[in-house]
Amino acid sequence: MEDYVKIEKIGEGWWSKNVFVFLKYCPDFLGGVKATKERGPTWMLNLEVLESSSTRMEMSQDDVSSFALVQILALHSDHGPRDHNLIDGVTDGSGSGTSDSSPPDSALVSAGTYGVVYKGRHKSTGQVVAMKKIRLESEEEGVPSTAVREVSLLQELKHPNVVRLLDVLMQESRLYLIFEFLSMDLKKYLDSIPSGQYMDPMLVKSYLYQILEGIYFCHRRRVLHRDLKPQNLLIDNKGVIKLADFGLARAFGVPVRVYTHEVVTLWYRAPEVLLGSPRYSTPVDVWSTGTIFAELATKKPLFHGDSEIDQLFRIFRTLGTPNNDVWPDVESLPDYKNTFPKWKEGSLSSMVKNLDKNGLDLLAKMLIYNPPKRISAREAMTHPYFDDLDKSTLPAACINGV
């Protein structure tokens, strides 16, 4: 921490006490080894953490199957997870929220999944950074599982449209994740546009394409973000947008494993998640991106329910109530009820009036009920909607050879 100085506080939020062994996870396809129960003093990210004789390691079968264990840092408690759906906002210097311990000279900007976020500066280089402080109640309880996921996945996700994790530091009982700093999130930007005005159509197109590039990059590396929303998309003043807050992300394998459906802020949640599907994959991120696409065009959430059932009904009123004909086996999902009102398909164009014909066609393909039929991120990037977008000016152009 001696290399960094805090400038101001920019966020604070909840943290999960469901803290697994603090591991450096590495998916098998990246060359990791199968998870074991080895223990001992180890090094990771230049941090030394000594285990006490009372510590122990536990991993769920899901984690053992989905990840490979490289190194162990600390151990966890048996507390259950917090409900992340109650959390609105992100860290990394974006969003809005409140703090119960903000010093007088700090400027609070965001709420997040856990800990406090400061705007900081590297003492030697002067680089401005976002410093996410992870609160640890005790050495025995270790580090929040959301932080474990974020650290382990971001080390492998190096892309111009994914926020960069620059460093990981330990100071006393605090863990700091050092990120590149972006001054605003997409939600704040949309809120800043004056009433009666809308985002420039080419900027909508550019932002959507960049989001898809980031999502496609993650999906190729078998990573689901699972919490895409405007608050988790950070922007700079050069037209670049980046995926952030990977605290709920998961690596996935084949076949897709059973995951909790208590993820993704309600308004951006895919119908298969809302209906309790125990298995889901990359289409959940595409659905979320589709709802964000509509919000880019209108400045308003496409489906803004105040409960899971209200969210479902808002979707049904627009897209029609799904049945086994349009979505095979949907009526067998845990939370599907035969008593659901039977709405006929409405019109997306009446709700999203600022998109042209190609834009509406792409949006409709991103919001297809049946997940296997939903357009993929890669397929979406080749849609005619983007034909007039100069992709050579985008940050990932050098990677893609454009």
Short mmCIF file of C-alpha atoms in Angstrom, two decimals:
data_model
loop_
_atom_site.label_atom_id
_atom_site.label_comp_id
_atom_site.label_asym_id
_atom_site.label_seq_id
_atom_site.Cartn_x
_atom_site.Cartn_y
_atom_site.Cartn_z
CA MET A 1 0.00 0.00 0.00
CA GLU A 2 2.98 2.34 0.38
CA ASP A 3 2.91 2.89 -3.40
CA TYR A 4 -0.60 4.38 -3.33
CA VAL A 5 -2.23 7.35 -1.65
CA LYS A 6 -5.99 7.73 -1.18
CA ILE A 7 -7.57 10.77 -2.76
CA GLU A 8 -11.23 10.34 -1.83
CA LYS A 9 -13.81 7.74 -0.96
CA ILE A 10 -16.00 6.89 -3.91
CA GLY A 11 -18.20 4.09 -2.67
CA GLU A 12 -19.26 1.65 -0.01
CA GLY A 13 -21.62 -1.30 0.00
CA TRP A 14 -22.52 -4.72 1.34
CA TRP A 15 -20.20 -7.68 1.39
CA SER A 16 -20.88 -11.38 1.41
CA LYS A 17 -19.97 -13.50 4.43
CA ASN A 18 -20.16 -16.62 2.32
CA VAL A 19 -16.40 -16.66 1.91
CA PHE A 20 -14.86 -19.74 0.39
CA VAL A 21 -11.22 -20.57 0.73
CA PHE A 22 -9.37 -17.62 -0.73
CA LEU A 23 -7.90 -19.33 -3.76
CA LYS A 24 -6.30 -18.35 -6.94
CA TYR A 25 -8.70 -20.19 -9.20
CA CYS A 26 -7.64 -21.16 -12.67
CA PRO A 27 -10.04 -22.90 -15.08
CA ASP A 28 -8.79 -26.20 -16.45
CA PHE A 29 -8.72 -24.91 -20.00
CA LEU A 30 -6.17 -22.26 -18.94
CA GLY A 31 -3.78 -24.89 -17.69
CA GLY A 32 -4.84 -25.22 -14.09
CA VAL A 33 -4.81 -28.43 -12.10
CA LYS A 34 -7.73 -30.18 -10.45
CA ALA A 35 -8.73 -28.81 -7.08
CA THR A 36 -7.10 -30.54 -4.12
CA LYS A 37 -7.17 -30.05 -0.37
CA GLU A 38 -3.53 -29.17 0.06
CA ARG A 39 -2.81 -26.47 2.63
CA GLY A 40 0.15 -24.47 3.79
CA PRO A 41 1.80 -21.02 3.69
CA THR A 42 1.81 -19.84 0.09
CA TRP A 43 2.43 -16.80 -2.05
CA MET A 44 -0.08 -15.30 -4.44
CA LEU A 45 0.04 -11.94 -6.17
CA ASN A 46 3.11 -11.07 -4.07
CA LEU A 47 1.10 -11.39 -0.86
CA GLU A 48 2.14 -13.73 1.91
CA VAL A 49 -0.63 -15.07 4.12
CA LEU A 50 0.20 -17.49 6.91
CA GLU A 51 -2.43 -20.03 7.85
CA SER A 52 -3.11 -20.81 11.48
CA SER A 53 -3.48 -24.35 12.76
CA SER A 54 -7.21 -23.78 13.23
CA THR A 55 -7.93 -22.99 9.60
CA ARG A 56 -9.58 -25.46 7.32
CA MET A 57 -10.62 -25.68 3.73
CA GLU A 58 -14.02 -26.44 2.24
CA MET A 59 -15.18 -26.30 -1.35
CA SER A 60 -18.54 -27.08 -2.85
CA GLN A 61 -18.75 -29.72 -5.54
CA ASP A 62 -19.70 -26.99 -7.98
CA ASP A 63 -16.50 -25.09 -7.27
CA VAL A 64 -14.37 -28.22 -7.42
CA SER A 65 -15.84 -29.09 -10.80
CA SER A 66 -15.78 -25.62 -12.32
CA PHE A 67 -12.36 -24.45 -11.22
CA ALA A 68 -8.88 -25.72 -10.66
CA LEU A 69 -6.98 -24.85 -7.51
CA VAL A 70 -3.56 -23.33 -7.90
CA GLN A 71 -2.76 -21.77 -4.54
CA ILE A 72 -4.43 -21.28 -1.16
CA LEU A 73 -4.41 -18.05 0.79
CA ALA A 74 -6.96 -18.12 3.58
CA LEU A 75 -10.02 -19.98 4.76
CA HIS A 76 -13.68 -19.27 5.28
CA SER A 77 -16.63 -19.28 7.62
CA ASP A 78 -19.88 -21.20 7.32
CA HIS A 79 -22.15 -18.16 7.00
CA GLY A 80 -24.64 -18.13 4.16
CA PRO A 81 -24.54 -15.66 1.31
CA ARG A 82 -26.14 -12.24 1.41
CA ASP A 83 -28.90 -11.65 -1.10
CA HIS A 84 -27.07 -9.79 -3.84
CA ASN A 85 -30.36 -8.79 -5.41
CA LEU A 86 -30.75 -6.24 -2.64
CA ILE A 87 -27.62 -4.51 -3.83
CA ASP A 88 -27.98 -1.74 -6.37
CA GLY A 89 -24.83 -0.19 -7.73
CA VAL A 90 -21.23 -1.05 -8.34
CA THR A 91 -17.78 -0.20 -7.17
CA ASP A 92 -14.90 1.03 -9.29
CA GLY A 93 -15.99 4.62 -8.97
CA SER A 94 -19.47 4.42 -10.33
CA GLY A 95 -23.09 4.42 -9.30
CA SER A 96 -24.60 6.01 -6.23
CA GLY A 97 -25.04 4.95 -2.68
CA THR A 98 -24.65 5.81 0.97
CA SER A 99 -22.05 5.27 3.62
CA ASP A 100 -22.24 4.97 7.36
CA SER A 101 -18.56 5.67 7.92
CA SER A 102 -17.58 8.25 5.35
CA PRO A 103 -14.94 10.72 6.59
CA PRO A 104 -15.80 14.41 6.34
CA ASP A 105 -13.47 15.09 3.41
CA SER A 106 -14.53 12.11 1.31
CA ALA A 107 -16.80 12.20 -1.72
CA LEU A 108 -19.09 9.19 -1.87
CA VAL A 109 -20.03 8.19 -5.39
CA SER A 110 -21.10 4.55 -5.43
CA ALA A 111 -22.44 1.53 -3.61
CA GLY A 112 -21.14 -1.92 -4.36
CA THR A 113 -21.21 -5.58 -3.61
CA TYR A 114 -18.80 -5.28 -0.74
CA GLY A 115 -16.27 -2.99 0.91
CA VAL A 116 -15.38 0.60 0.19
CA VAL A 117 -13.97 2.16 -2.97
CA TYR A 118 -11.50 5.03 -3.00
CA LYS A 119 -10.17 7.11 -5.81
CA GLY A 120 -6.41 6.83 -5.46
CA ARG A 121 -3.14 7.80 -7.06
CA HIS A 122 0.12 5.90 -7.45
CA LYS A 123 2.77 7.92 -5.62
CA SER A 124 5.52 7.35 -8.15
CA THR A 125 3.71 7.36 -11.47
CA GLY A 126 0.79 9.61 -10.60
CA GLN A 127 -1.63 7.14 -12.19
CA VAL A 128 -5.19 7.61 -10.91
CA VAL A 129 -6.77 4.34 -9.81
CA ALA A 130 -9.87 2.93 -8.12
CA MET A 131 -8.99 1.22 -4.84
CA LYS A 132 -11.58 -1.33 -3.75
CA LYS A 133 -11.08 -2.10 -0.07
CA ILE A 134 -12.40 -5.49 1.01
CA ARG A 135 -13.49 -5.57 4.64
CA LEU A 136 -12.44 -8.61 6.63
CA GLU A 137 -14.16 -9.18 9.97
CA SER A 138 -11.43 -11.55 11.11
CA GLU A 139 -8.57 -13.60 9.77
CA GLU A 140 -10.61 -16.75 10.28
CA GLU A 141 -13.46 -15.54 8.10
CA GLY A 142 -11.16 -14.71 5.24
CA VAL A 143 -12.17 -12.87 2.08
CA PRO A 144 -15.64 -12.51 0.50
CA SER A 145 -16.26 -15.07 -2.21
CA THR A 146 -17.28 -12.27 -4.58
CA ALA A 147 -13.79 -10.81 -4.23
CA VAL A 148 -12.23 -14.23 -4.81
CA ARG A 149 -14.13 -14.60 -8.06
CA GLU A 150 -13.33 -11.09 -9.19
CA VAL A 151 -9.59 -11.42 -8.57
CA SER A 152 -9.26 -14.85 -10.11
CA LEU A 153 -11.29 -14.12 -13.22
CA LEU A 154 -9.98 -10.63 -13.95
CA GLN A 155 -6.42 -11.93 -13.95
CA GLU A 156 -7.38 -14.01 -16.97
CA LEU A 157 -9.67 -11.44 -18.67
CA LYS A 158 -7.37 -8.95 -20.34
CA HIS A 159 -9.35 -7.04 -22.96
CA PRO A 160 -9.84 -3.35 -23.85
CA ASN A 161 -13.53 -3.61 -22.95
CA VAL A 162 -13.01 -5.26 -19.56
CA VAL A 163 -11.89 -3.12 -16.62
CA ARG A 164 -8.25 -3.86 -15.76
CA LEU A 165 -7.19 -5.21 -12.39
CA LEU A 166 -3.81 -3.54 -11.84
CA ASP A 167 -2.74 -4.85 -8.47
CA VAL A 168 -3.82 -6.70 -5.34
CA LEU A 169 -2.44 -5.52 -2.01
CA MET A 170 -2.79 -6.52 1.62
CA GLN A 171 -2.59 -4.05 4.48
CA GLU A 172 -3.19 -5.37 7.98
CA SER A 173 -6.67 -6.95 7.84
CA ARG A 174 -7.65 -5.24 4.60
CA LEU A 175 -7.38 -6.40 1.03
CA TYR A 176 -7.20 -3.79 -1.72
CA LEU A 177 -8.03 -4.46 -5.35
CA ILE A 178 -6.44 -1.76 -7.52
CA PHE A 179 -8.31 -1.07 -10.76
CA GLU A 180 -7.92 1.35 -13.60
CA PHE A 181 -10.08 4.39 -12.88
CA LEU A 182 -13.03 5.37 -15.05
CA SER A 183 -14.95 8.39 -13.85
CA MET A 184 -18.52 7.45 -14.73
CA ASP A 185 -20.82 4.50 -15.24
CA LEU A 186 -23.42 4.17 -17.96
CA LYS A 187 -26.33 4.74 -15.58
CA LYS A 188 -24.95 8.10 -14.46
CA TYR A 189 -24.29 9.08 -18.05
CA LEU A 190 -27.83 8.25 -19.14
CA ASP A 191 -29.20 10.18 -16.17
CA SER A 192 -27.09 13.20 -17.18
CA ILE A 193 -28.70 13.51 -20.63
CA PRO A 194 -31.23 16.38 -20.51
CA SER A 195 -34.94 15.60 -20.65
CA GLY A 196 -36.20 15.31 -24.21
CA GLN A 197 -32.75 14.49 -25.57
CA TYR A 198 -31.29 11.08 -26.28
CA MET A 199 -27.94 9.48 -26.87
CA ASP A 200 -26.52 9.90 -30.36
CA PRO A 201 -27.53 6.82 -32.40
CA MET A 202 -23.93 6.14 -33.45
CA LEU A 203 -22.79 6.25 -29.83
CA VAL A 204 -25.56 3.78 -28.94
CA LYS A 205 -24.23 1.54 -31.70
CA SER A 206 -20.61 1.94 -30.58
CA TYR A 207 -21.37 1.25 -26.92
CA LEU A 208 -23.46 -1.82 -27.75
CA TYR A 209 -20.77 -3.23 -30.04
CA GLN A 210 -18.09 -2.72 -27.39
CA ILE A 211 -20.25 -4.39 -24.73
CA LEU A 212 -20.75 -7.33 -27.08
CA GLU A 213 -17.00 -7.49 -27.71
CA GLY A 214 -16.36 -7.68 -23.98
CA ILE A 215 -19.08 -10.30 -23.48
CA TYR A 216 -17.89 -12.38 -26.43
CA PHE A 217 -14.35 -12.29 -25.04
CA CYS A 218 -15.60 -13.51 -21.65
CA HIS A 219 -17.79 -16.21 -23.17
CA ARG A 220 -14.93 -17.53 -25.30
CA ARG A 221 -13.06 -17.99 -22.05
CA ARG A 222 -16.05 -19.72 -20.48
CA VAL A 223 -16.89 -16.88 -18.12
CA LEU A 224 -20.44 -15.66 -17.45
CA HIS A 225 -20.68 -12.14 -16.08
CA ARG A 226 -24.17 -12.73 -14.60
CA ASP A 227 -24.64 -9.16 -13.36
CA LEU A 228 -24.73 -6.94 -16.42
CA LYS A 229 -26.50 -3.62 -15.88
CA PRO A 230 -25.77 0.04 -16.64
CA GLN A 231 -24.17 0.53 -13.21
CA ASN A 232 -21.61 -2.17 -14.05
CA LEU A 233 -20.54 -0.60 -17.33
CA LEU A 234 -17.87 2.06 -16.93
CA ILE A 235 -17.13 4.75 -19.51
CA ASP A 236 -14.41 7.29 -20.19
CA ASN A 237 -14.40 10.56 -22.13
CA LYS A 238 -13.08 8.91 -25.30
CA GLY A 239 -16.12 6.81 -26.10
CA VAL A 240 -14.82 3.61 -24.50
CA ILE A 241 -17.08 1.41 -22.37
CA LYS A 242 -15.88 -1.45 -20.18
CA LEU A 243 -17.40 -4.34 -18.26
CA ALA A 244 -16.84 -4.06 -14.51
CA ASP A 245 -17.74 -5.68 -11.20
CA PHE A 246 -17.15 -9.38 -11.81
CA GLY A 247 -18.07 -10.24 -8.23
CA LEU A 248 -20.89 -12.54 -9.35
CA ALA A 249 -19.15 -13.94 -12.42
CA ARG A 250 -18.65 -17.68 -12.80
CA ALA A 251 -16.46 -19.84 -14.96
CA PHE A 252 -18.52 -22.54 -16.64
CA GLY A 253 -17.77 -25.83 -18.31
CA VAL A 254 -19.54 -28.25 -20.57
CA PRO A 255 -22.17 -29.28 -19.73
CA VAL A 256 -23.28 -26.06 -18.08
CA ARG A 257 -23.49 -26.57 -14.34
CA VAL A 258 -26.28 -25.85 -11.90
CA TYR A 259 -26.06 -22.27 -10.65
CA THR A 260 -28.03 -20.17 -8.19
CA HIS A 261 -30.68 -18.05 -9.89
CA GLU A 262 -30.31 -15.25 -7.33
CA VAL A 263 -28.11 -13.15 -9.58
CA VAL A 264 -28.47 -10.12 -11.85
CA THR A 265 -30.41 -7.03 -10.86
CA LEU A 266 -34.11 -7.65 -11.45
CA TRP A 267 -34.66 -5.39 -14.46
CA TYR A 268 -31.90 -7.06 -16.49
CA ARG A 269 -32.58 -10.64 -15.45
CA ALA A 270 -33.21 -13.26 -18.15
CA PRO A 271 -36.56 -15.10 -18.06
CA GLU A 272 -34.88 -18.49 -17.56
CA VAL A 273 -33.34 -17.11 -14.37
CA LEU A 274 -36.63 -15.56 -13.23
CA LEU A 275 -38.39 -18.88 -13.80
CA GLY A 276 -35.86 -20.72 -11.65
CA SER A 277 -33.99 -22.67 -14.29
CA PRO A 278 -31.23 -24.60 -12.47
CA ARG A 279 -29.04 -24.53 -15.57
CA TYR A 280 -28.17 -21.54 -17.67
CA SER A 281 -25.32 -20.29 -19.77
CA THR A 282 -24.15 -17.43 -21.98
CA PRO A 283 -27.66 -16.43 -23.19
CA VAL A 284 -28.34 -14.84 -19.77
CA ASP A 285 -25.67 -12.23 -20.52
CA VAL A 286 -27.09 -11.65 -24.00
CA TRP A 287 -30.57 -11.02 -22.57
CA SER A 288 -29.16 -8.52 -20.08
CA THR A 289 -27.26 -6.80 -22.90
CA GLY A 290 -30.46 -6.61 -24.92
CA THR A 291 -32.30 -4.82 -22.13
CA ILE A 292 -29.33 -2.45 -21.81
CA PHE A 293 -29.49 -1.86 -25.58
CA ALA A 294 -33.09 -0.70 -25.25
CA GLU A 295 -32.14 1.54 -22.34
CA LEU A 296 -29.32 3.11 -24.37
CA ALA A 297 -31.92 4.14 -26.94
CA THR A 298 -34.67 5.31 -24.59
CA LYS A 299 -32.87 6.23 -21.32
CA LYS A 300 -35.46 4.09 -19.51
CA PRO A 301 -35.29 0.47 -18.32
CA LEU A 302 -37.16 -1.76 -20.75
CA PHE A 303 -38.72 -3.97 -18.07
CA HIS A 304 -38.74 -2.29 -14.65
CA GLY A 305 -40.59 -4.64 -12.32
CA ASP A 306 -40.68 -4.24 -8.55
CA SER A 307 -40.75 -7.98 -7.83
CA GLU A 308 -39.87 -11.17 -9.67
CA ILE A 309 -43.48 -11.85 -10.64
CA ASP A 310 -44.03 -8.24 -11.72
CA GLN A 311 -40.83 -8.46 -13.76
CA LEU A 312 -42.04 -11.62 -15.48
CA PHE A 313 -45.44 -10.12 -16.23
CA ARG A 314 -43.89 -6.98 -17.73
CA ILE A 315 -41.85 -9.20 -20.03
CA PHE A 316 -44.90 -11.32 -20.88
CA ARG A 317 -47.03 -8.28 -21.72
CA THR A 318 -44.45 -7.24 -24.32
CA LEU A 319 -43.21 -10.56 -25.69
CA GLY A 320 -46.23 -12.73 -24.94
CA THR A 321 -46.59 -15.41 -22.28
CA PRO A 322 -44.21 -18.24 -23.23
CA ASN A 323 -45.34 -21.84 -23.58
CA ASN A 324 -43.77 -25.09 -24.69
CA ASP A 325 -44.43 -24.23 -28.33
CA VAL A 326 -42.15 -21.18 -28.35
CA TRP A 327 -39.82 -22.34 -25.58
CA PRO A 328 -39.56 -26.13 -25.19
CA ASP A 329 -39.97 -27.33 -21.59
CA VAL A 330 -40.55 -23.82 -20.20
CA GLU A 331 -43.70 -25.08 -18.49
CA SER A 332 -41.55 -27.52 -16.52
CA LEU A 333 -39.34 -24.83 -14.97
CA PRO A 334 -39.67 -24.58 -11.15
CA ASP A 335 -41.31 -21.15 -11.05
CA TYR A 336 -43.53 -21.44 -14.12
CA LYS A 337 -47.25 -21.47 -13.27
CA ASN A 338 -50.00 -22.68 -15.55
CA THR A 339 -52.12 -19.94 -13.99
CA PHE A 340 -49.98 -17.19 -15.56
CA PRO A 341 -52.13 -14.78 -17.59
CA LYS A 342 -51.93 -15.61 -21.30
CA TRP A 343 -50.75 -12.41 -22.98
CA LYS A 344 -50.27 -12.25 -26.73
CA GLU A 345 -47.04 -10.88 -28.16
CA GLY A 346 -46.98 -7.10 -28.24
CA SER A 347 -44.78 -4.67 -30.12
CA LEU A 348 -41.19 -3.87 -29.15
CA SER A 349 -41.21 -0.96 -31.59
CA SER A 350 -43.88 0.81 -29.54
CA MET A 351 -41.65 0.63 -26.46
CA VAL A 352 -38.31 1.37 -28.14
CA LYS A 353 -39.07 4.12 -30.63
CA ASN A 354 -35.54 5.40 -31.17
CA LEU A 355 -34.20 2.32 -32.97
CA ASP A 356 -34.28 1.77 -36.72
CA LYS A 357 -35.48 -1.42 -38.39
CA ASN A 358 -32.13 -3.19 -38.02
CA GLY A 359 -31.83 -2.12 -34.40
CA LEU A 360 -35.27 -3.49 -33.56
CA ASP A 361 -34.47 -6.74 -35.35
CA LEU A 362 -31.27 -7.18 -33.35
CA LEU A 363 -33.05 -6.33 -30.11
CA ALA A 364 -35.77 -8.89 -30.84
CA LYS A 365 -33.12 -11.56 -31.45
CA MET A 366 -31.41 -10.73 -28.15
CA LEU A 367 -34.74 -11.10 -26.33
CA ILE A 368 -35.81 -14.47 -27.74
CA TYR A 369 -37.32 -16.59 -24.98
CA ASN A 370 -35.72 -19.93 -25.86
CA PRO A 371 -32.07 -19.58 -24.71
CA PRO A 372 -30.54 -21.86 -27.40
CA LYS A 373 -32.32 -19.81 -30.08
CA ARG A 374 -31.26 -16.46 -28.62
CA ILE A 375 -28.58 -14.75 -30.69
CA SER A 376 -25.05 -15.12 -29.32
CA ALA A 377 -22.72 -12.21 -28.62
CA ARG A 378 -20.56 -13.17 -31.60
CA GLU A 379 -23.56 -13.47 -33.93
CA ALA A 380 -24.89 -10.12 -32.71
CA MET A 381 -21.60 -8.45 -33.64
CA THR A 382 -22.13 -9.46 -37.29
CA HIS A 383 -25.71 -8.16 -37.45
CA PRO A 384 -26.48 -5.59 -40.21
CA TYR A 385 -27.23 -3.03 -37.48
CA PHE A 386 -23.47 -2.53 -37.17
CA ASP A 387 -22.71 -2.30 -40.90
CA ASP A 388 -22.18 1.47 -40.81
CA LEU A 389 -20.09 1.43 -37.61
CA ASP A 390 -16.39 2.19 -38.14
CA LYS A 391 -14.96 -0.66 -36.09
CA SER A 392 -11.37 0.41 -36.80
CA THR A 393 -11.78 3.22 -34.27
CA LEU A 394 -12.85 0.91 -31.43
CA PRO A 395 -10.39 -0.07 -28.68
CA ALA A 396 -10.38 -3.79 -29.56
CA ALA A 397 -9.67 -3.18 -33.26
CA CYS A 398 -6.00 -4.09 -32.91
CA ILE A 399 -6.95 -7.40 -31.28
CA ASN A 400 -9.52 -8.26 -33.91
CA GLY A 401 -7.30 -7.23 -36.80
CA VAL A 402 -9.76 -4.61 -38.05
#
